[in-house]
Coordinates of C-alpha atoms in Angstrom, one line a residue:
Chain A
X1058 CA 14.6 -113.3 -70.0
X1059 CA 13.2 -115.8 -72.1
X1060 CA 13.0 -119.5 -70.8
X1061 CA 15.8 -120.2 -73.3
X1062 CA 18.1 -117.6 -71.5
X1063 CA 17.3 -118.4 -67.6
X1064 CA 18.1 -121.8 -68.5
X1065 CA 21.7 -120.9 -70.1
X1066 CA 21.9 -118.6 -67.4
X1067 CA 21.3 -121.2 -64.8
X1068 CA 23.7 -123.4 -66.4
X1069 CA 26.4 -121.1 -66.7
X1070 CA 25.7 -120.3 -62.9
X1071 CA 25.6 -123.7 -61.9
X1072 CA 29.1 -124.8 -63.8
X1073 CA 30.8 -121.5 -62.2
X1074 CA 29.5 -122.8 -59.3
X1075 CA 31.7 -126.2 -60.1
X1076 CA 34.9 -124.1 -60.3
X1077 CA 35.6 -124.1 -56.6
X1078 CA 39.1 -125.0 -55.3
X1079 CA 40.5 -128.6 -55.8
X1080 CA 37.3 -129.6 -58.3
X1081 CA 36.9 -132.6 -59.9
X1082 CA 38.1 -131.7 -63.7
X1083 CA 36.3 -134.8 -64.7
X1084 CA 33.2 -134.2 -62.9
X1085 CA 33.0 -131.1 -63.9
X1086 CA 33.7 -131.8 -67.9
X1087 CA 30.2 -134.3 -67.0
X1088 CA 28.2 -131.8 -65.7
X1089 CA 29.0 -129.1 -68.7
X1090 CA 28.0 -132.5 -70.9
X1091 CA 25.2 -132.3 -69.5
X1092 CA 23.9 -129.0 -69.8
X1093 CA 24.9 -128.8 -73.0
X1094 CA 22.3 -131.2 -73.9
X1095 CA 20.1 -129.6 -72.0
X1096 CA 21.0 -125.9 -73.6
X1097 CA 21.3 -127.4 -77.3
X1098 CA 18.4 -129.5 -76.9
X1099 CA 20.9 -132.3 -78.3
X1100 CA 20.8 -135.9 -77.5
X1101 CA 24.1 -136.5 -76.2
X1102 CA 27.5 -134.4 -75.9
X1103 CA 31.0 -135.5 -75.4
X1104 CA 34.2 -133.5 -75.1
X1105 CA 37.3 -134.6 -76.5
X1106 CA 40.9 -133.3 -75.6
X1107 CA 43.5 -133.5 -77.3
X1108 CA 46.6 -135.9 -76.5
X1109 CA 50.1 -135.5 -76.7
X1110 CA 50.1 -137.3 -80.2
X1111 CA 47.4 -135.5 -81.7
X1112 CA 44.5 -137.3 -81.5
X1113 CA 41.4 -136.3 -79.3
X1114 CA 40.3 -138.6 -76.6
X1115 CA 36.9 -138.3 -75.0
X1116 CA 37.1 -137.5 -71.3
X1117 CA 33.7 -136.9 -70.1
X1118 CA 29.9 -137.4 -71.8
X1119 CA 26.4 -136.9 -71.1
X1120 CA 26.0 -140.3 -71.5
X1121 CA 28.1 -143.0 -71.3
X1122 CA 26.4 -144.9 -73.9
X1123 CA 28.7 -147.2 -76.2
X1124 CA 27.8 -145.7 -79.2
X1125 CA 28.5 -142.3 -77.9
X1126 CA 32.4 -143.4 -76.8
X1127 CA 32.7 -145.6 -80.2
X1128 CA 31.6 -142.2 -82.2
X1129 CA 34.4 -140.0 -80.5
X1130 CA 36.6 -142.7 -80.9
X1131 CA 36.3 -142.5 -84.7
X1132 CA 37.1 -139.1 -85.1
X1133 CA 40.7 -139.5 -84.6
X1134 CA 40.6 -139.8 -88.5
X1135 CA 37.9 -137.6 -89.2
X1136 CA 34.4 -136.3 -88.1
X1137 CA 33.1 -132.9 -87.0
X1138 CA 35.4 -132.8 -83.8
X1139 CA 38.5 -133.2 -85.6
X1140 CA 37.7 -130.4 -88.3
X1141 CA 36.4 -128.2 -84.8
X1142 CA 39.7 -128.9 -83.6
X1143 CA 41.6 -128.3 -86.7
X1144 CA 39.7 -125.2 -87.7
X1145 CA 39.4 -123.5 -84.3
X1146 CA 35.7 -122.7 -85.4
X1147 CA 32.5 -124.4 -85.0
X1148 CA 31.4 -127.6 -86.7
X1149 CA 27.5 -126.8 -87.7
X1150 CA 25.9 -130.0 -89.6
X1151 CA 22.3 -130.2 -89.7
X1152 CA 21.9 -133.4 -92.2
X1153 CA 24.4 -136.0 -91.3
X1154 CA 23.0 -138.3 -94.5
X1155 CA 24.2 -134.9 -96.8
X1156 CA 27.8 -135.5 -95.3
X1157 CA 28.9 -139.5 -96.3
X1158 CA 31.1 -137.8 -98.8
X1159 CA 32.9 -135.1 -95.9
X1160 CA 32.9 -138.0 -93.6
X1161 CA 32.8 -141.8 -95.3
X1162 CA 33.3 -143.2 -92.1
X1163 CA 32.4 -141.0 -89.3
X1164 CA 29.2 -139.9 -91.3
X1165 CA 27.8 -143.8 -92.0
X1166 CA 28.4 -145.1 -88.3
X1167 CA 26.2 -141.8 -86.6
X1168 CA 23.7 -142.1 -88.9
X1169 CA 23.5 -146.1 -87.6
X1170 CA 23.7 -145.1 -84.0
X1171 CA 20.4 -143.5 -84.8
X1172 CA 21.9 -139.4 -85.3
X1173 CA 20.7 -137.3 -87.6
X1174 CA 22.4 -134.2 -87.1
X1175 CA 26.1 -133.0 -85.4
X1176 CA 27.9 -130.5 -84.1
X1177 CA 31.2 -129.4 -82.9
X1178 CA 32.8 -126.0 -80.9
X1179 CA 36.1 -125.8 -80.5
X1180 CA 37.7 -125.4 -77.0
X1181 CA 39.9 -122.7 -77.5
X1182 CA 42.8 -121.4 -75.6
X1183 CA 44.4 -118.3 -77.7
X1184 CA 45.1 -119.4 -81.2
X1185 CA 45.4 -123.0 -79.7
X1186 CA 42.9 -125.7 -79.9
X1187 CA 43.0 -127.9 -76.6
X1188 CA 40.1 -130.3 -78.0
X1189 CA 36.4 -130.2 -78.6
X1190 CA 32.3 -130.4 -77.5
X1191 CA 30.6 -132.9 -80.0
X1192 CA 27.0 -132.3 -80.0
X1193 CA 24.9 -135.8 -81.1
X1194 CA 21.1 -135.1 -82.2
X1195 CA 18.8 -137.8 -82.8
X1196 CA 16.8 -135.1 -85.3
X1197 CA 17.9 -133.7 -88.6
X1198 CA 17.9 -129.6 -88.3
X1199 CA 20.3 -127.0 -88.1
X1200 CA 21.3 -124.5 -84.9
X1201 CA 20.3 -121.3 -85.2
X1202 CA 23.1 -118.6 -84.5
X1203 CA 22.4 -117.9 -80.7
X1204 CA 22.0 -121.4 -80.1
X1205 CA 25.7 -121.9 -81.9
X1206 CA 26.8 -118.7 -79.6
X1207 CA 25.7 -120.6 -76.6
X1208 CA 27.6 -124.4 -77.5
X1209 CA 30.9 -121.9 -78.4
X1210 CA 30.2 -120.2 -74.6
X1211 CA 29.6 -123.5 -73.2
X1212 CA 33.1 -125.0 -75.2
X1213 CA 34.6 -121.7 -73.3
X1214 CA 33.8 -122.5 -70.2
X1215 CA 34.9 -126.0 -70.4
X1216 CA 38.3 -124.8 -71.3
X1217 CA 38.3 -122.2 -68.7
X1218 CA 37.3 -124.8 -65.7
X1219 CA 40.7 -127.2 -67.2
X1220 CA 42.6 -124.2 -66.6
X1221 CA 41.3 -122.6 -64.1
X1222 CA 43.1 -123.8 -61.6
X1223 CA 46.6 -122.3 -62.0
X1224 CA 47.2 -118.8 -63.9
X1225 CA 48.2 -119.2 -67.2
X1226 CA 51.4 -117.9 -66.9
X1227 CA 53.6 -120.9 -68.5
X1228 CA 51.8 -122.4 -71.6
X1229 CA 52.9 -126.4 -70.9
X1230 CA 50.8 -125.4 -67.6
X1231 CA 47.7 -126.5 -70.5
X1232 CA 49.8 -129.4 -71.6
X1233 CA 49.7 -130.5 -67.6
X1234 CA 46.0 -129.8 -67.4
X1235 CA 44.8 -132.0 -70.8
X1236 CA 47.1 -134.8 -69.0
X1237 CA 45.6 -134.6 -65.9
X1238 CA 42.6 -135.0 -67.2
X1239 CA 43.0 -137.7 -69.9
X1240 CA 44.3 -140.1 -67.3
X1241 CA 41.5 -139.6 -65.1
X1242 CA 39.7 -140.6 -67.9
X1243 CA 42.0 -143.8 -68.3
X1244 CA 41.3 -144.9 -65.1
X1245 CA 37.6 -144.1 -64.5
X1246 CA 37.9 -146.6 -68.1
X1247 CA 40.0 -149.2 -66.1
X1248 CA 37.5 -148.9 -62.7
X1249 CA 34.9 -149.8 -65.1
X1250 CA 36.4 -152.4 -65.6
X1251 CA 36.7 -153.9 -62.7
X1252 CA 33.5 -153.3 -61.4
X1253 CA 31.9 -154.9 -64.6
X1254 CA 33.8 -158.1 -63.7
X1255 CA 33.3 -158.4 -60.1
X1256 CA 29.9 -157.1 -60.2
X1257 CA 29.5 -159.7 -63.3
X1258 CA 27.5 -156.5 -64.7
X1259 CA 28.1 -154.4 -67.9
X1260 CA 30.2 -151.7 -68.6
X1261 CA 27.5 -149.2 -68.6
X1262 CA 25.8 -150.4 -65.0
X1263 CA 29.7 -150.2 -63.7
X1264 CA 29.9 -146.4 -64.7
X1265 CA 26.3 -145.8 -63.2
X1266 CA 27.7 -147.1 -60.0
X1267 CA 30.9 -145.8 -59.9
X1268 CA 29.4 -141.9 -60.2
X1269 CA 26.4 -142.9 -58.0
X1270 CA 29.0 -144.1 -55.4
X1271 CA 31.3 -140.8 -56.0
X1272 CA 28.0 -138.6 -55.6
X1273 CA 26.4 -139.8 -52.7
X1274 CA 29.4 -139.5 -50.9
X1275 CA 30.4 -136.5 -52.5
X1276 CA 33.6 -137.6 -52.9
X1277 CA 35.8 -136.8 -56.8
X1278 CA 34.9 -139.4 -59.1
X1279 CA 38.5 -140.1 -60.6
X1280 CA 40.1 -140.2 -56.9
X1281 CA 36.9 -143.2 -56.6
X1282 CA 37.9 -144.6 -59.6
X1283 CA 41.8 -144.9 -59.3
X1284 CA 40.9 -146.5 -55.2
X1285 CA 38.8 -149.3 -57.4
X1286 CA 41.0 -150.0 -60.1
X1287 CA 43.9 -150.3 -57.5
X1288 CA 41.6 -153.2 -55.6
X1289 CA 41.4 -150.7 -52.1
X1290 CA 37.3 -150.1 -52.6
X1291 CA 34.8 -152.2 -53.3
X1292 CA 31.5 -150.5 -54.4
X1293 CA 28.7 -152.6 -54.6
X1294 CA 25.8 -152.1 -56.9
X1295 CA 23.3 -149.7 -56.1
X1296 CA 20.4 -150.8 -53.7
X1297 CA 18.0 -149.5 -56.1
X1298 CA 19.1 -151.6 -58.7
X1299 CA 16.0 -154.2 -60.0
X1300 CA 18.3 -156.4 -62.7
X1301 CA 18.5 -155.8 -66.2
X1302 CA 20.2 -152.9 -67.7
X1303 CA 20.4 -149.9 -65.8
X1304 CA 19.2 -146.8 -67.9
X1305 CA 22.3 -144.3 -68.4
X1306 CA 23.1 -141.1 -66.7
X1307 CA 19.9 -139.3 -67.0
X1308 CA 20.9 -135.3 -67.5
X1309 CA 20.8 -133.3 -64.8
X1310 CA 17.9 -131.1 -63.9
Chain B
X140 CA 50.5 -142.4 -87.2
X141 CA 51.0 -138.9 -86.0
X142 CA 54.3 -137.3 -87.2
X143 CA 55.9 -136.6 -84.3
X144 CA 54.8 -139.7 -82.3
X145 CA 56.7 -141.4 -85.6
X146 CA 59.9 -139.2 -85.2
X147 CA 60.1 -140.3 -81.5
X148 CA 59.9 -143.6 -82.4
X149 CA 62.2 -143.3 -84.7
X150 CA 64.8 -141.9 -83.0
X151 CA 64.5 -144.8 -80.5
X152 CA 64.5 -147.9 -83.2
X153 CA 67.7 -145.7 -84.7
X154 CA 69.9 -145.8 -81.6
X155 CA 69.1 -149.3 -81.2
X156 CA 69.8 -150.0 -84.6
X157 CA 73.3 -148.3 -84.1
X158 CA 73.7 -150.4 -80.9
X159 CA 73.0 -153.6 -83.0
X160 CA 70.6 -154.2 -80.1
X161 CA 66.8 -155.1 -79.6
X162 CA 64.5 -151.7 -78.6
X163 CA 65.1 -151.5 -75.0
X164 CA 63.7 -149.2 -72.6
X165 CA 67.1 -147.4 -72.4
X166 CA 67.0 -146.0 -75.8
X167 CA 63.9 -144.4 -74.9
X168 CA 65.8 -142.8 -72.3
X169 CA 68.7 -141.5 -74.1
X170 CA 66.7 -140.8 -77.1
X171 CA 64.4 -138.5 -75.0
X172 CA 67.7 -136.9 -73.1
X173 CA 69.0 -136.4 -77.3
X174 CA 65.8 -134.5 -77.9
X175 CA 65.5 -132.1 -75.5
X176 CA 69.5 -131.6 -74.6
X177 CA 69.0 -132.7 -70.9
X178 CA 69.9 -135.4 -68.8
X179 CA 67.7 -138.1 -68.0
X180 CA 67.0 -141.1 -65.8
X181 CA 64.3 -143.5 -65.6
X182 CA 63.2 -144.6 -62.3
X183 CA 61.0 -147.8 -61.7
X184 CA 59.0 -148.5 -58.9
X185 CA 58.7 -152.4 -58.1
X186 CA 55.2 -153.4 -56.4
X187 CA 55.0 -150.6 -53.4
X188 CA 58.7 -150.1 -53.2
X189 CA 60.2 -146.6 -53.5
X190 CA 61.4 -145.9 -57.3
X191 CA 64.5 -146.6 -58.1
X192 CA 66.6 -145.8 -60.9
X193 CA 67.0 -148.1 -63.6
X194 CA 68.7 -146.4 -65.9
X195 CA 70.6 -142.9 -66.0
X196 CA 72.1 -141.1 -69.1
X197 CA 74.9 -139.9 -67.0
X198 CA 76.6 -139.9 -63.3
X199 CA 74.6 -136.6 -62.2
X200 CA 71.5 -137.2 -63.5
X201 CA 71.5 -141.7 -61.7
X202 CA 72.2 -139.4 -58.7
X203 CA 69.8 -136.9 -58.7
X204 CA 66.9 -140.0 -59.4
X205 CA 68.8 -141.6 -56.2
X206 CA 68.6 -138.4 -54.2
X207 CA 65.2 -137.8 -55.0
X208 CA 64.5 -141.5 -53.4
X209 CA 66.5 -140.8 -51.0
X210 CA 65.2 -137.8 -49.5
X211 CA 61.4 -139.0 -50.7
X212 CA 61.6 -135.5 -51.7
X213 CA 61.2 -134.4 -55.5
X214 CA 59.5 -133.6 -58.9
X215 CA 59.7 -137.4 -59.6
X216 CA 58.7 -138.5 -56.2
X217 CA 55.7 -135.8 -56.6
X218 CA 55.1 -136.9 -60.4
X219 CA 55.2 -140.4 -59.1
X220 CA 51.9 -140.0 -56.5
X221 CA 50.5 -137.0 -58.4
X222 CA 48.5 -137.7 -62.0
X223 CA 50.6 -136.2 -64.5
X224 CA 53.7 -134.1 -65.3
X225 CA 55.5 -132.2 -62.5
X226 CA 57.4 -129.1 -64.4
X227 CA 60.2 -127.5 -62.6
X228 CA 62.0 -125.5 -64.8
X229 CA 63.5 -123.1 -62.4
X230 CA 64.7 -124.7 -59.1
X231 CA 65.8 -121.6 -58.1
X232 CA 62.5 -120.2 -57.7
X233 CA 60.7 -119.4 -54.4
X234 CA 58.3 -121.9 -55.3
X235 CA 60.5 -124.7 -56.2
X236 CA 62.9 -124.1 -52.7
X237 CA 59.5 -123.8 -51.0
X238 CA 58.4 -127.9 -52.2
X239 CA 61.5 -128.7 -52.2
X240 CA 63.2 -127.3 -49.7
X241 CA 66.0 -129.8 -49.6
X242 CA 66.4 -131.6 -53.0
X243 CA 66.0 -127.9 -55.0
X244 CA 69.7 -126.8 -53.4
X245 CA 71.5 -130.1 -53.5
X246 CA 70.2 -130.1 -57.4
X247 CA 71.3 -126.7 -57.9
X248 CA 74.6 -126.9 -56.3
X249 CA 75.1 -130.1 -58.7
X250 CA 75.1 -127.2 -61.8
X251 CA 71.1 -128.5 -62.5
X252 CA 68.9 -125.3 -62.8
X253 CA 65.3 -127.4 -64.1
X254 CA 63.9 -130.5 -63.8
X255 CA 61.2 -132.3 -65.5
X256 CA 59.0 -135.3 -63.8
X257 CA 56.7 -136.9 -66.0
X258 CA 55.0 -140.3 -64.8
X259 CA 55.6 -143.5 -66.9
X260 CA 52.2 -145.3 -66.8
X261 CA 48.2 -145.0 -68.1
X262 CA 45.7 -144.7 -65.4
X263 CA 46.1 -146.7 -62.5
X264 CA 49.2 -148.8 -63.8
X265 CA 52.1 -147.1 -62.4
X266 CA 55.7 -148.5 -64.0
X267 CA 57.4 -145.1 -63.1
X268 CA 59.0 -141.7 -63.6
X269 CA 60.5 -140.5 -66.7
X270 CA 62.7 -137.6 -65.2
X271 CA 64.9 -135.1 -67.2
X272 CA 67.3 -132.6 -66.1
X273 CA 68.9 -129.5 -67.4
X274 CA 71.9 -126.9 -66.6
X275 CA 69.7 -123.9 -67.9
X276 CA 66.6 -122.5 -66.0
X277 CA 64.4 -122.7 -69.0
X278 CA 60.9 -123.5 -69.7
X279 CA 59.4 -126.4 -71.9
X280 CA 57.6 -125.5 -75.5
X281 CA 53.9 -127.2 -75.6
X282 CA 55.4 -128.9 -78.6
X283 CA 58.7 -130.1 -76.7
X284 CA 56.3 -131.5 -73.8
X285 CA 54.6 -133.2 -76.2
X286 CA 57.5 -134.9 -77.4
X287 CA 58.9 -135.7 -73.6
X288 CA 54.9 -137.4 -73.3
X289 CA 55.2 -139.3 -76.3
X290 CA 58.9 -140.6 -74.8
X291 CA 57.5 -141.3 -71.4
X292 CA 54.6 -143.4 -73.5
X293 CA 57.3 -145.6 -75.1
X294 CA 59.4 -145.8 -72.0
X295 CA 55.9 -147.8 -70.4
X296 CA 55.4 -149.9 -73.5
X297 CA 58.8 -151.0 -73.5
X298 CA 59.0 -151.3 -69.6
X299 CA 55.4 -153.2 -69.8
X300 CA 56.9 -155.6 -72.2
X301 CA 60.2 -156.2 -70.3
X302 CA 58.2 -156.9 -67.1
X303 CA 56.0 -159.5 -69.0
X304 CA 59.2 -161.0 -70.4
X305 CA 58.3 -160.2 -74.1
X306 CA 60.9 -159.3 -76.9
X307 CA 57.8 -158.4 -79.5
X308 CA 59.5 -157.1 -83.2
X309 CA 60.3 -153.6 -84.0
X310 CA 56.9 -153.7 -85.9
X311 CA 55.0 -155.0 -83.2
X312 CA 55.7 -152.6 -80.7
X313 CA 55.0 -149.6 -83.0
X314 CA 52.5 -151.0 -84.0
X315 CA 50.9 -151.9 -80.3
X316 CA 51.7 -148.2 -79.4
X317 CA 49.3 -146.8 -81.5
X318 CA 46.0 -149.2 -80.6
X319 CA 46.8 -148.5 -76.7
X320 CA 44.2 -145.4 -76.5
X321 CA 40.9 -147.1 -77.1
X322 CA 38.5 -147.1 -74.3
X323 CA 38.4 -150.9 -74.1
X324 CA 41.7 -151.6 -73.6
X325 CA 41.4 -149.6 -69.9
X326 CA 38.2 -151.4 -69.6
X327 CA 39.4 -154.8 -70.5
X328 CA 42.7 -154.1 -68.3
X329 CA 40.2 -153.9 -65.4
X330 CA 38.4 -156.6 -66.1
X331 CA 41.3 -159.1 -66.5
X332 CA 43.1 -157.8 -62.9
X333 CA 40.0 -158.9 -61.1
X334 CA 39.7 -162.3 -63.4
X335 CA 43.5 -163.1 -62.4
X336 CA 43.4 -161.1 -59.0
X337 CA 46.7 -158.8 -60.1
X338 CA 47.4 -155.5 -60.7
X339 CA 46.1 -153.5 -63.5
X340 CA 50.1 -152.8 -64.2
X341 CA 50.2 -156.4 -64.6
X342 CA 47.1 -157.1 -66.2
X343 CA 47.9 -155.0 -68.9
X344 CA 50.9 -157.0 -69.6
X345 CA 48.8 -160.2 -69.6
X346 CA 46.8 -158.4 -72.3
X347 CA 49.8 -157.1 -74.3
X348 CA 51.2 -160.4 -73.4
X349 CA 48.0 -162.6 -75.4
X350 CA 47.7 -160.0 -78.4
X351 CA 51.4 -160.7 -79.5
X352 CA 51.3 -164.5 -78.8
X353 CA 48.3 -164.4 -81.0
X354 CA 49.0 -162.0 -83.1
X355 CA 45.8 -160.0 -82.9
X356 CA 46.1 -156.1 -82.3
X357 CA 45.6 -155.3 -79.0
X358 CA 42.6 -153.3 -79.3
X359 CA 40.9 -156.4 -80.8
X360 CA 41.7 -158.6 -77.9
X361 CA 40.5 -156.0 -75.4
X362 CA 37.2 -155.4 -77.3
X363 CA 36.9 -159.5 -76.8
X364 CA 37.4 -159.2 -73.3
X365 CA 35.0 -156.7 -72.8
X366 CA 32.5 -158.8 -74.9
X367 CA 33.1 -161.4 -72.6
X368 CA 33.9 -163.6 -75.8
X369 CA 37.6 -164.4 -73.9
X370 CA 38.3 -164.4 -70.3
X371 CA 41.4 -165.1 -68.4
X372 CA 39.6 -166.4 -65.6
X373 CA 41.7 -169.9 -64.1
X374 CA 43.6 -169.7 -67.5
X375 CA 43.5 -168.6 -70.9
X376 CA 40.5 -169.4 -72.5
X377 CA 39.5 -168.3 -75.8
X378 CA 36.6 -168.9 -76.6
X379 CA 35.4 -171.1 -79.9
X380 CA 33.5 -168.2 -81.8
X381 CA 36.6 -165.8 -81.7
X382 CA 38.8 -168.3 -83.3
X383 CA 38.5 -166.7 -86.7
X384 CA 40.6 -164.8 -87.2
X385 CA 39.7 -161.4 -89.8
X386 CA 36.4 -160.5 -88.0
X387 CA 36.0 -156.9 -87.3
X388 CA 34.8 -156.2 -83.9
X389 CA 31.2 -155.4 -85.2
X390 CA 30.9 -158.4 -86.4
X391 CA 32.3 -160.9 -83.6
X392 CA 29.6 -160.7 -81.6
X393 CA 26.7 -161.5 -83.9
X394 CA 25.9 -164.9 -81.8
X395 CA 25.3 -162.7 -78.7
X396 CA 22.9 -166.0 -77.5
X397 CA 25.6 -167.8 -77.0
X398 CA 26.3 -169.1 -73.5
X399 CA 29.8 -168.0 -72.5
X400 CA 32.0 -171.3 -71.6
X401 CA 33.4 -170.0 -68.3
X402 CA 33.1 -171.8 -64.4
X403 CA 32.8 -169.8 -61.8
X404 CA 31.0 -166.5 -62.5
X405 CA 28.5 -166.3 -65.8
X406 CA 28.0 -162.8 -66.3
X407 CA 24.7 -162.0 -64.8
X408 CA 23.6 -159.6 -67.9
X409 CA 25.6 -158.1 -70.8
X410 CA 24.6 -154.8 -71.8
X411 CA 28.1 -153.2 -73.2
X412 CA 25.7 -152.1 -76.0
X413 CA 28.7 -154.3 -78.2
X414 CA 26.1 -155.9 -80.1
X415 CA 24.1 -153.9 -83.0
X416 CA 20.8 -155.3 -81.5
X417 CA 21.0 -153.7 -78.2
X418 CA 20.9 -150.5 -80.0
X419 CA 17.1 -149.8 -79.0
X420 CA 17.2 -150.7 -75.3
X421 CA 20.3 -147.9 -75.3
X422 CA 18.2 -144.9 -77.3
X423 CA 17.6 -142.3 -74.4
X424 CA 14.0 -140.9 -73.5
X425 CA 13.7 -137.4 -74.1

């Protein structure tokens, strides 16, 4: 096994490990962010689902960095996400400056957040598209074809672990999944919030205690996040904290 | 806008427009009951209280909504405490007599064979259920429980608006429907419940409540709020460098210096990563 492999390997391992009974979908969606970072050697991933309307909302991230949720939030008119999801095939674009003409807005606003290249597997469910892993690299440079092979895998997964939880015997059961999941994501966005007033802290340090909270405790981050924005839990900023901005989620190891 | 989202919208300004009445919540109800050739009744749920129906498309189906309150037994009473849809569409199954083991018969014996519970709300703000019902045991189409989504979407705009005491325009309301999904508006929904000590139900009708009043789109309010250039802390203050109106959100918060105007709590540190120059402190190490 090269490193390359055991690490994919231990990824793969560690996200089957994830798909236990009663999981936390939006925990889970995190961790494969994660990973995918690590296995792309990317600087941030999201993964966008699709909602009822058609547009893809981002439910989980590697990082919760602004510029990462403002850059998913474009691509409801276009980006590499949205052709991902339209296509049902992956994305591949090495030189983001090559692409102002595919992408006149989505191509000018990553290149300002400091990207260079992007890409985007499709999550897959039969001929259906359910929504889409957006790759972010601060470097210019294309993926070679295993590396591609592995973000499709990882996309795979990710659509697996949504469904995993019921047989696929009734199609709308996917429809109930991709909801589940995109209001978690509305109220982990609403606890966030909250904390970042009563804390008087920014939205960023609100996430990074909200998921330390969850964590510690071991307790599933959206059922944290819905007993905050309903006012029944108070968290209160990590001990640990020193002041001035918090560094993100740092990827799992 | 997305097609179908625009034919479900619609089919709700057209009924009203046949009515010769304002968009109200229950054309959203029998529009939805139209499209899918079901039954359908709305139930509400008042601060804590049990839902109750507010408004049925027929006898069987207000009774149904009632019984389900009743018995606190139910797809609606489950959709209502669960996250997202609850799908029955064959109450005749083991499964169905097995969580239901009281309101599946009573339904069934009422000549309704499937019943559809889909929550009325967006994240924590709960308004309600959305809950159809139907003679034939038959299953939902990904495409038609889209469409029943994008219904139970417009039944919380309109119910939002109603509860706030706002009669926006026809345009207005369409137009507010599709800048609801952005990140900050959940975000700034949080923030102002704990500025005005509500709800987040009710906090996001303050925040639909100030976009109309000012006219702003509500996306561009919420991004304000987040950027702590408008608060609703004691009352509504806006402050002086969003008065302008025609700014895109990039561009607001260019005077990121500036002291934010507001008495009790001064935020401690602001690092939304809002403003272009916090770019740097944001870039991950590798």
């Amino acid at each position: 096994m090269s490193p390359s492999d055991r690490l994919a390997w231990r990824a793969f391992v560690k996200v089957a490990d994830t798909l236990v009974a009663d999981f936390d979908i939006i925990e889970f969606l995190n961790t494969v962010a994660e990973y995918g970072v690590e296995l792309l050697g990317v600087s941030a991933c999201g993964i966008l689902l699709a909602e009822p309307a058609g547009s893809l909302d981002l439910v989980a991230a590697s990082t919760e960095q602004a510029r990462v949720l403002e850059l998913s939030q474009l691509q409801n008119a276009e980006g590499p996400c949205l052709d991902a999801y339209r296509t049902l095939t992956p994305v591949i674009c090495p030189d983001l400056a090559a692409e102002t003409g595919r992408w006149p807005t989505f191509a000018p606003a990553a290149l300002a957040a400091g990207f260079a290249a992007v890409h985007a597997m499709p999550m897959r469910l039969r001929q259906q598209a359910v929504g889409a892993l957006n790759f972010f690299s601060a470097e210019a440079g294309p993926l070679n074809a295993e590396t591609t092979e592995l973000g499709q895998a990882l996309a795979d997964v990710a659509t697996i672990g949504i469904l995993h939880e019921r047989a696929i015997r009734r199609h709308e059961v996917v429809t109930e999944q991709l909801q589940v999941a995109l209001n978690s994501r509305i109220v982990i966005e609403q606890a966030k919030g909250v904390l970042a007033e009563r804390l008087q802290v920014g939205i960023d340090t609100a996430f990074t205690a909200l998921r330390g909270y969850a964590r510690d405790r071991n307790l599933k981050l959206a059922e944290v996040a819905r007993a905050v924005a309903v006012g029944d839990l108070d968290i209160p900023l990590p001990a640990d904290w020193a002041g001035p901005p918090l560094p993100g989620p740092s990827p799992a190891g | 806008m997305p097609a179908r989202a625009a034919g479900v919208w619609l089919s709700i300004t057209a009924l009203a427009r046949r009515e010769g009445a304002a968009v109200a919540v229950r054309h959203v109800v029998i529009a939805c009951a139209e499209a899918l050739g079901a039954g359908a009744a709305l139930s509400v749920a008042a601060d804590h209280r049990p839902y109750e129906p507010l408004f049925a498309t027929d006898g069987r189906s207000d009774e149904l909504a009632e019984l389900q309150t009743t018995l606190g037994e139910g797809p609606a009473i489950d959709a209502g405490q669960g996250n997202g849809p609850v799908l029955a569409p064959d109450l005749a199954l083991p499964e169905a007599q097995v969580r239901w083991p009281e309101f599946a018969p009573m339904a069934l014996a009422r000549g309704v064979a499937g019943v559809f519970a889909i929550p009325v709300g967006s994240g924590a703000a709960r308004l309600g259920v959305l809950c159809l019902y139907q003679e034939q045991p038959r299953a939902l189409g990904r495409d038609q429980l889209d469409t029943v989504l994008l219904y139970a979407d417009a039944a919380m705009i309109l119910a939002l608006d109603d509860r706030g005491g706002m009669a926006p325009s026809t345009a207005d309301l369409v137009g507010s429907a599709f800048s609801e999904r952005r990140a900050e508006v959940h975000q700034a929904t949080g923030m102002i419940s704990v500025q005005l000590g509500i709800s987040v139900t009710d906090a996001l009708v303050t925040l639909r409540a100030h976009a109309y009043a000012q006219a702003q789109p509500i996306s561009q309010v919420a991004a304000d709020v987040v950027g702590r250039r408008l608060s609703f802390a004691g009352q509504f203050t806006t402050f002086p460098q969003t008065a302008a109106r025609g700014q895109t959100g990039a561009e607001t918060n260019g005077n990121g210096s500036a002291s934010p105007p507001r008495g009790p709590a001064p935020p401690r540190q602001q690092d939304q990563g809002q403003d272009p120059e916090d770019k740097d402190e944001e870039m991950e190490g590798e």
